[in-house]
Short mmCIF file of N, CA and C in Angstrom, two decimals:
data_model
loop_
_atom_site.label_atom_id
_atom_site.label_comp_id
_atom_site.label_asym_id
_atom_site.label_seq_id
_atom_site.Cartn_x
_atom_site.Cartn_y
_atom_site.Cartn_z
N TYR A 1 7.05 -25.31 -15.32
CA TYR A 1 7.23 -24.43 -14.17
C TYR A 1 6.63 -23.06 -14.44
N ASN A 2 6.89 -22.51 -15.63
CA ASN A 2 6.37 -21.17 -15.92
C ASN A 2 4.85 -21.13 -15.83
N GLU A 3 4.21 -22.15 -16.37
CA GLU A 3 2.74 -22.20 -16.33
C GLU A 3 2.25 -22.30 -14.89
N ALA A 4 2.88 -23.14 -14.09
CA ALA A 4 2.48 -23.29 -12.69
C ALA A 4 2.65 -21.98 -11.93
N LEU A 5 3.73 -21.27 -12.20
CA LEU A 5 3.95 -19.99 -11.50
C LEU A 5 3.00 -18.91 -11.99
N GLU A 6 2.62 -18.97 -13.26
CA GLU A 6 1.60 -18.03 -13.77
C GLU A 6 0.26 -18.27 -13.07
N ILE A 7 -0.13 -19.53 -12.91
CA ILE A 7 -1.38 -19.86 -12.23
C ILE A 7 -1.31 -19.44 -10.77
N PHE A 8 -0.16 -19.66 -10.13
CA PHE A 8 0.03 -19.23 -8.74
C PHE A 8 -0.17 -17.72 -8.63
N GLU A 9 0.41 -16.99 -9.56
CA GLU A 9 0.27 -15.53 -9.57
C GLU A 9 -1.19 -15.11 -9.75
N GLU A 10 -1.89 -15.73 -10.68
CA GLU A 10 -3.31 -15.40 -10.90
C GLU A 10 -4.13 -15.65 -9.64
N THR A 11 -3.80 -16.70 -8.93
CA THR A 11 -4.53 -17.02 -7.70
C THR A 11 -4.29 -15.94 -6.65
N ILE A 12 -3.05 -15.51 -6.50
CA ILE A 12 -2.72 -14.45 -5.53
C ILE A 12 -3.42 -13.15 -5.91
N VAL A 13 -3.33 -12.77 -7.17
CA VAL A 13 -3.91 -11.50 -7.64
C VAL A 13 -5.42 -11.48 -7.46
N SER A 14 -6.08 -12.59 -7.70
CA SER A 14 -7.54 -12.60 -7.67
C SER A 14 -8.13 -12.84 -6.28
N PHE A 15 -7.29 -13.00 -5.26
CA PHE A 15 -7.79 -13.23 -3.91
C PHE A 15 -8.44 -11.95 -3.39
N PRO A 16 -9.63 -12.03 -2.80
CA PRO A 16 -10.29 -10.83 -2.29
C PRO A 16 -9.43 -10.10 -1.25
N GLU A 17 -9.31 -8.80 -1.41
CA GLU A 17 -8.46 -8.00 -0.52
C GLU A 17 -8.86 -8.15 0.95
N ALA A 18 -10.14 -8.17 1.22
CA ALA A 18 -10.61 -8.24 2.61
C ALA A 18 -10.18 -9.53 3.31
N ASP A 19 -9.90 -10.56 2.53
CA ASP A 19 -9.56 -11.86 3.12
C ASP A 19 -8.09 -12.24 2.96
N TRP A 20 -7.31 -11.37 2.34
CA TRP A 20 -5.93 -11.69 2.01
C TRP A 20 -5.06 -11.95 3.24
N LYS A 21 -5.25 -11.20 4.30
CA LYS A 21 -4.40 -11.32 5.50
C LYS A 21 -5.12 -11.97 6.68
N SER A 22 -6.30 -12.50 6.46
CA SER A 22 -7.04 -13.08 7.58
C SER A 22 -7.03 -14.60 7.49
N SER A 23 -7.13 -15.23 8.64
CA SER A 23 -7.15 -16.69 8.67
C SER A 23 -8.43 -17.20 8.03
N GLN A 24 -8.25 -18.11 7.12
CA GLN A 24 -9.38 -18.78 6.47
C GLN A 24 -9.36 -20.21 6.97
N GLY A 25 -10.04 -20.46 8.06
CA GLY A 25 -9.95 -21.78 8.66
C GLY A 25 -8.61 -21.92 9.35
N GLU A 26 -7.72 -22.69 8.77
CA GLU A 26 -6.44 -22.93 9.40
C GLU A 26 -5.33 -21.99 8.95
N PHE A 27 -5.43 -21.42 7.75
CA PHE A 27 -4.28 -20.75 7.17
C PHE A 27 -4.58 -19.32 6.71
N ARG A 28 -3.55 -18.50 6.73
CA ARG A 28 -3.61 -17.15 6.16
C ARG A 28 -3.10 -17.22 4.73
N PRO A 29 -3.84 -16.68 3.78
CA PRO A 29 -3.41 -16.72 2.39
C PRO A 29 -2.07 -16.03 2.14
N ASP A 30 -1.84 -14.90 2.80
CA ASP A 30 -0.58 -14.19 2.58
C ASP A 30 0.61 -15.02 3.07
N ALA A 31 0.47 -15.63 4.23
CA ALA A 31 1.56 -16.43 4.79
C ALA A 31 1.78 -17.70 3.98
N MET A 32 0.70 -18.33 3.53
CA MET A 32 0.83 -19.54 2.72
C MET A 32 1.53 -19.23 1.40
N SER A 33 1.18 -18.10 0.79
CA SER A 33 1.83 -17.69 -0.46
C SER A 33 3.32 -17.46 -0.24
N LEU A 34 3.64 -16.75 0.82
CA LEU A 34 5.04 -16.49 1.11
C LEU A 34 5.80 -17.79 1.38
N HIS A 35 5.19 -18.69 2.13
CA HIS A 35 5.83 -19.98 2.41
C HIS A 35 6.15 -20.73 1.11
N ALA A 36 5.19 -20.80 0.22
CA ALA A 36 5.40 -21.53 -1.03
C ALA A 36 6.55 -20.92 -1.83
N LEU A 37 6.63 -19.60 -1.87
CA LEU A 37 7.71 -18.95 -2.62
C LEU A 37 9.05 -19.12 -1.93
N GLN A 38 9.06 -19.03 -0.59
CA GLN A 38 10.31 -19.24 0.13
C GLN A 38 10.82 -20.66 -0.06
N ALA A 39 9.92 -21.62 -0.05
CA ALA A 39 10.32 -23.01 -0.25
C ALA A 39 10.86 -23.22 -1.66
N LEU A 40 10.20 -22.64 -2.66
CA LEU A 40 10.69 -22.72 -4.03
C LEU A 40 12.09 -22.13 -4.12
N ASP A 41 12.27 -20.98 -3.56
CA ASP A 41 13.56 -20.30 -3.56
C ASP A 41 14.62 -21.16 -2.86
N PHE A 42 14.31 -21.63 -1.68
CA PHE A 42 15.25 -22.43 -0.90
C PHE A 42 15.61 -23.73 -1.62
N HIS A 43 14.60 -24.48 -2.06
CA HIS A 43 14.86 -25.79 -2.65
C HIS A 43 15.60 -25.73 -3.97
N LEU A 44 15.41 -24.66 -4.72
CA LEU A 44 16.09 -24.57 -6.02
C LEU A 44 17.38 -23.77 -5.97
N PHE A 45 17.54 -22.89 -5.00
CA PHE A 45 18.69 -21.99 -5.05
C PHE A 45 19.58 -22.00 -3.80
N SER A 46 19.26 -22.84 -2.83
CA SER A 46 20.14 -22.97 -1.66
C SER A 46 21.40 -23.73 -2.06
N SER A 47 22.53 -23.26 -1.59
CA SER A 47 23.78 -23.93 -1.96
C SER A 47 24.10 -25.12 -1.05
N ASP A 48 23.53 -25.13 0.16
CA ASP A 48 23.91 -26.22 1.07
C ASP A 48 22.72 -26.87 1.80
N ASP A 49 21.50 -26.53 1.43
CA ASP A 49 20.30 -27.12 2.04
C ASP A 49 20.22 -26.93 3.54
N THR A 50 20.75 -25.84 4.05
CA THR A 50 20.72 -25.59 5.48
C THR A 50 19.94 -24.31 5.75
N LEU A 51 18.81 -24.46 6.43
CA LEU A 51 17.99 -23.28 6.75
C LEU A 51 18.74 -22.29 7.63
N GLU A 52 19.62 -22.79 8.47
CA GLU A 52 20.35 -21.91 9.38
C GLU A 52 21.24 -20.91 8.63
N THR A 53 21.70 -21.27 7.45
CA THR A 53 22.56 -20.37 6.69
C THR A 53 21.82 -19.68 5.55
N TRP A 54 20.57 -20.03 5.35
CA TRP A 54 19.78 -19.46 4.25
C TRP A 54 19.38 -18.03 4.60
N THR A 55 19.53 -17.13 3.66
CA THR A 55 19.11 -15.74 3.85
C THR A 55 17.72 -15.57 3.25
N PHE A 56 16.74 -15.39 4.11
CA PHE A 56 15.38 -15.17 3.64
C PHE A 56 15.27 -13.77 3.06
N ARG A 57 14.44 -13.63 2.05
CA ARG A 57 14.28 -12.33 1.41
C ARG A 57 13.66 -11.30 2.36
N PHE A 58 12.75 -11.73 3.19
CA PHE A 58 12.07 -10.83 4.12
C PHE A 58 12.51 -11.18 5.54
N THR A 59 12.53 -10.17 6.41
CA THR A 59 12.89 -10.42 7.81
C THR A 59 11.93 -11.42 8.42
N LYS A 60 10.65 -11.22 8.18
CA LYS A 60 9.65 -12.16 8.66
C LYS A 60 9.45 -13.20 7.59
N HIS A 61 9.52 -14.43 7.99
CA HIS A 61 9.30 -15.49 7.01
C HIS A 61 8.16 -16.38 7.45
N ALA A 62 7.71 -17.23 6.57
CA ALA A 62 6.56 -18.09 6.82
C ALA A 62 6.95 -19.55 6.67
N TRP A 63 8.09 -19.89 7.20
CA TRP A 63 8.54 -21.27 7.07
C TRP A 63 7.74 -22.19 7.98
N ASP A 64 7.44 -21.73 9.18
CA ASP A 64 6.73 -22.55 10.16
C ASP A 64 5.23 -22.36 10.04
N ILE A 65 4.51 -23.45 10.21
CA ILE A 65 3.06 -23.41 10.05
C ILE A 65 2.39 -22.47 11.05
N ALA A 66 2.99 -22.26 12.22
CA ALA A 66 2.40 -21.34 13.20
C ALA A 66 2.29 -19.93 12.63
N ASP A 67 3.18 -19.57 11.73
CA ASP A 67 3.13 -18.25 11.10
C ASP A 67 1.94 -18.11 10.16
N TRP A 68 1.34 -19.22 9.78
CA TRP A 68 0.24 -19.17 8.81
C TRP A 68 -1.10 -18.88 9.46
N THR A 69 -1.17 -18.92 10.77
CA THR A 69 -2.47 -18.82 11.43
C THR A 69 -2.65 -17.57 12.27
N ASP A 70 -1.60 -17.05 12.83
CA ASP A 70 -1.68 -15.92 13.76
C ASP A 70 -1.87 -14.62 12.98
N GLU A 71 -3.04 -14.00 13.16
CA GLU A 71 -3.33 -12.77 12.41
C GLU A 71 -2.50 -11.58 12.89
N ALA A 72 -1.86 -11.71 14.03
CA ALA A 72 -1.02 -10.62 14.53
C ALA A 72 0.37 -10.65 13.88
N THR A 73 0.72 -11.75 13.25
CA THR A 73 2.03 -11.86 12.62
C THR A 73 2.08 -10.98 11.38
N GLU A 74 3.06 -10.10 11.31
CA GLU A 74 3.23 -9.23 10.15
C GLU A 74 3.83 -10.01 8.99
N MET A 75 3.24 -9.86 7.86
CA MET A 75 3.73 -10.48 6.63
C MET A 75 3.96 -9.37 5.61
N PRO A 76 4.79 -9.64 4.61
CA PRO A 76 4.95 -8.64 3.55
C PRO A 76 3.61 -8.37 2.87
N GLU A 77 3.52 -7.21 2.27
CA GLU A 77 2.31 -6.85 1.52
C GLU A 77 2.19 -7.72 0.26
N ARG A 78 0.98 -7.79 -0.26
CA ARG A 78 0.75 -8.61 -1.46
C ARG A 78 1.66 -8.17 -2.61
N ALA A 79 1.85 -6.87 -2.79
CA ALA A 79 2.72 -6.37 -3.88
C ALA A 79 4.15 -6.87 -3.71
N GLU A 80 4.62 -6.95 -2.47
CA GLU A 80 5.98 -7.45 -2.21
C GLU A 80 6.08 -8.95 -2.52
N ILE A 81 5.03 -9.69 -2.17
CA ILE A 81 5.01 -11.12 -2.47
C ILE A 81 4.96 -11.33 -3.98
N LEU A 82 4.19 -10.51 -4.69
CA LEU A 82 4.12 -10.64 -6.15
C LEU A 82 5.45 -10.25 -6.80
N ALA A 83 6.15 -9.27 -6.25
CA ALA A 83 7.48 -8.91 -6.77
C ALA A 83 8.46 -10.06 -6.56
N TYR A 84 8.38 -10.71 -5.40
CA TYR A 84 9.20 -11.88 -5.12
C TYR A 84 8.91 -12.99 -6.13
N LEU A 85 7.64 -13.20 -6.41
CA LEU A 85 7.24 -14.20 -7.40
C LEU A 85 7.82 -13.87 -8.78
N GLN A 86 7.77 -12.61 -9.18
CA GLN A 86 8.34 -12.22 -10.47
C GLN A 86 9.84 -12.52 -10.53
N ASP A 87 10.54 -12.20 -9.46
CA ASP A 87 11.98 -12.49 -9.41
C ASP A 87 12.25 -13.99 -9.50
N LEU A 88 11.44 -14.77 -8.80
CA LEU A 88 11.62 -16.22 -8.85
C LEU A 88 11.29 -16.79 -10.22
N LYS A 89 10.27 -16.24 -10.87
CA LYS A 89 9.94 -16.70 -12.23
C LYS A 89 11.14 -16.50 -13.15
N SER A 90 11.78 -15.35 -13.05
CA SER A 90 12.96 -15.09 -13.88
C SER A 90 14.10 -16.03 -13.53
N SER A 91 14.34 -16.24 -12.24
CA SER A 91 15.42 -17.12 -11.80
C SER A 91 15.19 -18.57 -12.22
N VAL A 92 13.94 -19.04 -12.09
CA VAL A 92 13.62 -20.41 -12.48
C VAL A 92 13.76 -20.58 -13.99
N SER A 93 13.29 -19.61 -14.76
CA SER A 93 13.43 -19.67 -16.22
C SER A 93 14.89 -19.74 -16.63
N TYR A 94 15.70 -18.94 -15.99
CA TYR A 94 17.14 -18.94 -16.29
C TYR A 94 17.76 -20.30 -15.92
N LEU A 95 17.42 -20.78 -14.72
CA LEU A 95 17.95 -22.07 -14.26
C LEU A 95 17.59 -23.19 -15.23
N LEU A 96 16.32 -23.30 -15.56
CA LEU A 96 15.87 -24.38 -16.43
C LEU A 96 16.36 -24.20 -17.86
N GLY A 97 16.45 -22.97 -18.31
CA GLY A 97 16.92 -22.70 -19.67
C GLY A 97 18.38 -23.01 -19.89
N ASN A 98 19.14 -23.05 -18.81
CA ASN A 98 20.57 -23.33 -18.92
C ASN A 98 20.93 -24.73 -18.44
N MET A 99 19.95 -25.57 -18.26
CA MET A 99 20.15 -26.92 -17.75
C MET A 99 20.21 -27.90 -18.91
N THR A 100 21.06 -28.90 -18.78
CA THR A 100 21.14 -29.96 -19.78
C THR A 100 20.49 -31.22 -19.24
N ASP A 101 20.27 -32.19 -20.12
CA ASP A 101 19.71 -33.46 -19.67
C ASP A 101 20.61 -34.12 -18.63
N SER A 102 21.90 -34.03 -18.81
CA SER A 102 22.81 -34.66 -17.84
C SER A 102 22.77 -33.95 -16.49
N ASP A 103 22.45 -32.65 -16.48
CA ASP A 103 22.31 -31.93 -15.21
C ASP A 103 21.20 -32.52 -14.35
N LEU A 104 20.14 -32.99 -14.99
CA LEU A 104 18.97 -33.50 -14.26
C LEU A 104 19.29 -34.74 -13.43
N SER A 105 20.26 -35.51 -13.85
CA SER A 105 20.59 -36.73 -13.11
C SER A 105 21.70 -36.52 -12.08
N LYS A 106 22.21 -35.31 -11.98
CA LYS A 106 23.25 -35.03 -10.99
C LYS A 106 22.68 -35.15 -9.58
N PRO A 107 23.49 -35.69 -8.66
CA PRO A 107 22.99 -35.80 -7.28
C PRO A 107 22.83 -34.43 -6.64
N CYS A 108 21.88 -34.35 -5.70
CA CYS A 108 21.69 -33.12 -4.93
C CYS A 108 22.83 -32.97 -3.94
N ALA A 109 22.97 -31.76 -3.43
CA ALA A 109 24.02 -31.49 -2.44
C ALA A 109 23.84 -32.36 -1.21
N THR A 110 22.60 -32.63 -0.86
CA THR A 110 22.32 -33.52 0.26
C THR A 110 21.33 -34.56 -0.19
N ASP A 111 21.25 -35.63 0.53
CA ASP A 111 20.32 -36.71 0.22
C ASP A 111 19.00 -36.42 0.93
N GLY A 112 18.33 -35.37 0.48
CA GLY A 112 17.12 -34.92 1.15
C GLY A 112 15.90 -35.75 0.80
N TRP A 113 14.83 -35.54 1.55
CA TRP A 113 13.58 -36.24 1.33
C TRP A 113 12.88 -35.79 0.07
N PHE A 114 13.40 -34.74 -0.57
CA PHE A 114 12.78 -34.21 -1.78
C PHE A 114 13.41 -34.77 -3.04
N GLY A 115 14.31 -35.71 -2.92
CA GLY A 115 14.89 -36.35 -4.09
C GLY A 115 16.40 -36.41 -4.03
N LYS A 116 16.94 -37.41 -4.67
CA LYS A 116 18.39 -37.60 -4.66
C LYS A 116 19.08 -36.93 -5.85
N THR A 117 18.28 -36.55 -6.84
CA THR A 117 18.85 -35.91 -8.03
C THR A 117 18.21 -34.53 -8.22
N LEU A 118 18.80 -33.77 -9.11
CA LEU A 118 18.22 -32.46 -9.41
C LEU A 118 16.81 -32.61 -9.98
N LEU A 119 16.60 -33.60 -10.82
CA LEU A 119 15.25 -33.83 -11.35
C LEU A 119 14.27 -34.10 -10.22
N GLY A 120 14.66 -34.93 -9.25
CA GLY A 120 13.79 -35.20 -8.11
C GLY A 120 13.45 -33.94 -7.35
N ARG A 121 14.44 -33.08 -7.18
CA ARG A 121 14.22 -31.82 -6.47
C ARG A 121 13.28 -30.92 -7.27
N LEU A 122 13.46 -30.85 -8.57
CA LEU A 122 12.59 -30.03 -9.42
C LEU A 122 11.14 -30.51 -9.35
N VAL A 123 10.96 -31.83 -9.42
CA VAL A 123 9.61 -32.39 -9.37
C VAL A 123 8.98 -32.13 -8.01
N TYR A 124 9.73 -32.38 -6.93
CA TYR A 124 9.20 -32.13 -5.59
C TYR A 124 8.79 -30.66 -5.44
N THR A 125 9.65 -29.76 -5.86
CA THR A 125 9.38 -28.33 -5.67
C THR A 125 8.17 -27.89 -6.49
N LEU A 126 8.02 -28.42 -7.68
CA LEU A 126 6.83 -28.12 -8.48
C LEU A 126 5.57 -28.64 -7.79
N ARG A 127 5.62 -29.87 -7.28
CA ARG A 127 4.46 -30.44 -6.57
C ARG A 127 4.13 -29.59 -5.33
N HIS A 128 5.14 -29.17 -4.59
CA HIS A 128 4.92 -28.37 -3.39
C HIS A 128 4.25 -27.04 -3.74
N THR A 129 4.73 -26.40 -4.80
CA THR A 129 4.16 -25.12 -5.23
C THR A 129 2.71 -25.28 -5.67
N THR A 130 2.42 -26.31 -6.47
CA THR A 130 1.05 -26.50 -6.95
C THR A 130 0.12 -26.95 -5.82
N HIS A 131 0.66 -27.66 -4.83
CA HIS A 131 -0.13 -28.04 -3.66
C HIS A 131 -0.65 -26.79 -2.95
N HIS A 132 0.24 -25.84 -2.71
CA HIS A 132 -0.18 -24.62 -2.03
C HIS A 132 -1.03 -23.72 -2.91
N GLN A 133 -0.82 -23.75 -4.22
CA GLN A 133 -1.70 -23.00 -5.11
C GLN A 133 -3.12 -23.56 -5.02
N GLY A 134 -3.24 -24.87 -4.94
CA GLY A 134 -4.56 -25.49 -4.78
C GLY A 134 -5.22 -25.10 -3.47
N GLN A 135 -4.43 -25.08 -2.39
CA GLN A 135 -4.98 -24.64 -1.11
C GLN A 135 -5.47 -23.20 -1.19
N LEU A 136 -4.67 -22.34 -1.82
CA LEU A 136 -5.08 -20.94 -1.97
C LEU A 136 -6.36 -20.82 -2.79
N ALA A 137 -6.47 -21.62 -3.84
CA ALA A 137 -7.67 -21.58 -4.68
C ALA A 137 -8.92 -21.97 -3.87
N ILE A 138 -8.77 -22.95 -3.00
CA ILE A 138 -9.89 -23.35 -2.15
C ILE A 138 -10.25 -22.24 -1.15
N LEU A 139 -9.23 -21.65 -0.53
CA LEU A 139 -9.48 -20.54 0.40
C LEU A 139 -10.15 -19.38 -0.33
N ARG A 140 -9.69 -19.08 -1.53
CA ARG A 140 -10.27 -17.99 -2.32
C ARG A 140 -11.73 -18.30 -2.64
N HIS A 141 -12.01 -19.54 -2.99
CA HIS A 141 -13.38 -19.95 -3.29
C HIS A 141 -14.28 -19.75 -2.06
N HIS A 142 -13.78 -20.17 -0.88
CA HIS A 142 -14.55 -20.00 0.36
C HIS A 142 -14.71 -18.53 0.73
N ALA A 143 -13.80 -17.68 0.27
CA ALA A 143 -13.90 -16.25 0.53
C ALA A 143 -14.88 -15.56 -0.43
N GLY A 144 -15.41 -16.31 -1.39
CA GLY A 144 -16.42 -15.76 -2.29
C GLY A 144 -15.96 -15.52 -3.71
N GLU A 145 -14.69 -15.70 -4.01
CA GLU A 145 -14.19 -15.51 -5.38
C GLU A 145 -14.27 -16.85 -6.10
N LYS A 146 -15.09 -16.92 -7.12
CA LYS A 146 -15.35 -18.20 -7.80
C LYS A 146 -14.53 -18.38 -9.08
N LYS A 147 -13.64 -17.44 -9.37
CA LYS A 147 -12.83 -17.54 -10.60
C LYS A 147 -11.96 -18.78 -10.57
N ASP A 148 -11.97 -19.52 -11.67
CA ASP A 148 -11.17 -20.72 -11.79
C ASP A 148 -9.82 -20.38 -12.42
N THR A 149 -8.73 -20.90 -11.84
CA THR A 149 -7.41 -20.63 -12.40
C THR A 149 -6.79 -21.89 -13.00
N TRP A 150 -7.59 -22.90 -13.20
CA TRP A 150 -7.07 -24.13 -13.80
C TRP A 150 -6.91 -23.95 -15.30
N ARG A 151 -5.84 -24.51 -15.84
CA ARG A 151 -5.63 -24.47 -17.30
C ARG A 151 -5.41 -25.84 -17.84
#
């Protein structure tokens, strides 16, 4: 997880400023980044898996795909998204560092599509995060930044 979040951070940091808040084809890089972090936060730290009761860190959130395309939609600044990522990196490290093998097989609070056990949820959330990191890397490449963030 730490390595994946480091790569995600490098991708955000290296995205060209001129293209950070503009639609690149279908998606806005800032909104996609926020969505990935909100999903990570929700899937790993929600107590009841209910979006209606979840407190988003920012007033404006990027849960819905429509928020990823509209350039008029206000999103947090890149520095705020990076600060959110730093907080999540610390929270994820703490969570994983205090987890036992038996914790991984515990059932999730709900029988969600992301897995029936904590391990299933962790794997799904990692895949979701790296999926969006890959999308961001492609958008960054199309914006002219050719730096590779693969390790």
